[in-house]
Amino acid sequence: MRINEEGERFPLTMYDWDAEKGTATVVCQAIGVSTKKLCALNEGDSILDVVGPLGHATNTEDIGKVICVGGGVGTAEAYPIAKGLRKNGNDVTVIIGARNKDLVICEESLRKFCDKVYVTTDDGTYGQKGFVTDVLEKLIEKDTPDLVFAIGPAIMMKMVSEMTRKKHIKTLVSLNSIMIDGTGMCGGCRVQYDGEVKFACVDGPEFDGHKVDFDDLTRRGKRYSDKEKKALEHYEEKCRMGLEK
Amino acid sequence: MREQDPKQRIKNFNEVPYGYNKEEAMAEAARCLQCKTQPCVQGCPVEIDIPGFILAIKEERFSDSIKIVKATNNLPAVCGRVCPQEDQCEKVCVLEKAGKPINIGALERFISDWERENRSEVNKENIAAGEAAAKVAVIGAGPAGLTCASDLNKMGYKVTIFEALHKPGGVLAYGIPEFRLPKNIVTDEVDEIEASGVELKNNYIIGKIKKIEDLREDGYKAFFIASGAGLPYFMNIPGENLNGVYSANEFLTRVNLMKAYLFPRYDTPINVGKKVAVVGAGNVAMDSARSALRLGAEKVSIVYRRTEQEMPARIDEIHHAQEEGIEFHLLTSPVQISGDETGEVTKLVCLKNKLGEPDSSGRRRPISIEGSEFEMEMDTVIIAIGNGPNPVLLETIDGLKLNKWGNIEANEENCETSIEDIFAGGDIVTGAATVIAAMGAGKHAARSIDKFLKS
Ligand SMILES: Cc1cc2nc3c(=O)[nH]c(=O)nc-3n(C[C@H](O)[C@H](O)[C@H](O)COP(=O)(O)OP(=O)(O)OC[C@H]3O[C@@H](n4cnc5c(N)ncnc54)[C@H](O)[C@@H]3O)c2cc1C
Ligand code: FES
């Protein structure tokens, strides 16, 4: 979406939707300019451009035992997948990871349809202290799932994929590379995958976690860090001057 | 034509040629011999009555002149600026042999700009069709799609254009930079097409949001696919995923569509280092190189595997690039991009070439010289070696025949494809070509669609 004339085009996962009412729900954490702009909107405000859904839809049918791992705001992306999987009769376990208690999201909504929800926090302020991989390790030790879904920061997806690789458990990750058009036209979202170049926006967003080059993903994800900071300062300055919300 | 001084213009994104004033235009128009044979008209892919509009300029009948142009060309302010006239109308101008053809492009630009400034004098009528008219869907709002839609609307059909991006224009909006084609001109020309009754739906990717079969169910009776050449090619050499490497499409989209040259006023960033290499020598490469210069690069180099003679860019644009101080490394092929531990580009490693036998395109094939490897220090590398067809839509149409490059197989005369109600034209059929060729295809398609719907 693009919030206003000056805004970037940025991708968000559809958290929920209601085709009859014609609504789509997104969850976002106000971190950079675009997400801050989105979070500053009030009821009745409008978003300039919305396009989607894009990319390939998730297959949630006939899988069997699935463990969904959501890290940080990625949990909001794991939610619709877990929901779809449950609806289609799969056996679903969810592991939520967050830095601290305040950043744990979607737990209640997930528990509505899923009775196996584990929560970890880095600092131990809620749930189990530690990382999602600590829980995952124990779970796959006991019983091998048919599929693991991991959605969150690159480093988390990498750790999960490395853990499941050893046990040959199929693992899908959802890649959040920097995008512009989202139509396969620019190649800015490209990722190294199994020795090839793939465009996350049209070939993905889901990829086999055992074939993704996560170091490349992390590196490319940082290519505008300085500029992102500058853009944020500029926006906050404008907010202070009352030119933006 | 008068132009912005190179030293000044490399610091801004304003248009480079100033365009004729009234006196200059009338003087140039007076040079036209008004030949009976009209070779220029045959040289024009959309067959503008060139002597006619030029005569009207000479006689200061400007409203008549623009009407003549617009009878066959709905994007004249664009064409006057970006058409390769030197290969078309001006190439066959009788005065070409005497050394100086009529500057037809500049006259076309003059008369379109005159109209935009004096709009109230010209009719802008809505000729939208009634509810009963057949519905036609056009996919892609580039020059091919816009032209086809405008013509079908004039014929009385109800036309909807579906455009993937948030702005119409195709390459005119996201590819060609402001200093060559000011975006307000594209907006104005598209607005006029919309005002005449064509419906435009932006942010609408056919193949994802709806498929052709869904549109059939919605009552559309014919389809024109004009989705362009929107898939960037990479070189498949080591280092292409490094942080300072852009496809020209990404680079230009950030700059033009997202206005990264106005960062941080606009949120979309772009990184341009001190030393920039652009690989390729077409219009896309020249546009990328000249944009990089304007974004603060100290040294910009075009790296091209053949020689100056084979460069596909318009001559004007090559001259402009040279005037602006862009370096040309010819007979040079990159083999690797090297980077540092943080993933930033540091060097472009190349081989020198010599020319061999002509290849299938008739141009002499570059052959690399063994042991000629050398390095150039670089911070940014922009890859402008061409674009292919974007498969997102094509994958979703069962039975649509594609050629071996993935372009739609369509009859170039009537734009028919392997599916009866689907027509196609522009870059999606021909591969990356020109604005005017795409417009020509749009015209042919409109005629064929009319015939198809009447049969
Ligand atoms: C940087 C650059 C400079 C150029 N300079 C010149 C020049 O000086 N002179 C010249 O004559 N030519 C030039 N060209 C070439 C010229 O622009 C193209 O040949 C021409 O634009 C092709 O027109 P088109 O309508 O076929 O496609 P495009 O202009 O590519 O338009 C296609 C449109 O379709 C949309 N689309 C794609 N897929 C879908 C989908 N699934 N659903 C909905 N919409 C979709 C795209 O978003 C786009 O807007 C240049 C090209 C580039 C890239
Ligand atoms: S975002 Fe441009 S190709 Fe994926």
Coordinates of C-alpha atoms in Angstrom, one line a residue, chain B residues 46 51 78 215 246 253 261 314 401 403 446:
Chain B
V46 CA 0.6 6.2 -36.7
P51 CA 2.6 18.3 -43.9
V78 CA 4.9 12.6 -25.4
L215 CA -13.6 -10.4 -16.5
Y246 CA 20.1 -2.2 -9.2
T253 CA 11.0 3.3 -10.7
Y261 CA 15.1 12.4 -6.2
R314 CA 18.5 7.5 -29.6
K401 CA 0.4 -19.1 -27.1
N403 CA 7.0 -17.6 -28.3
A446 CA -8.8 -1.2 -31.8

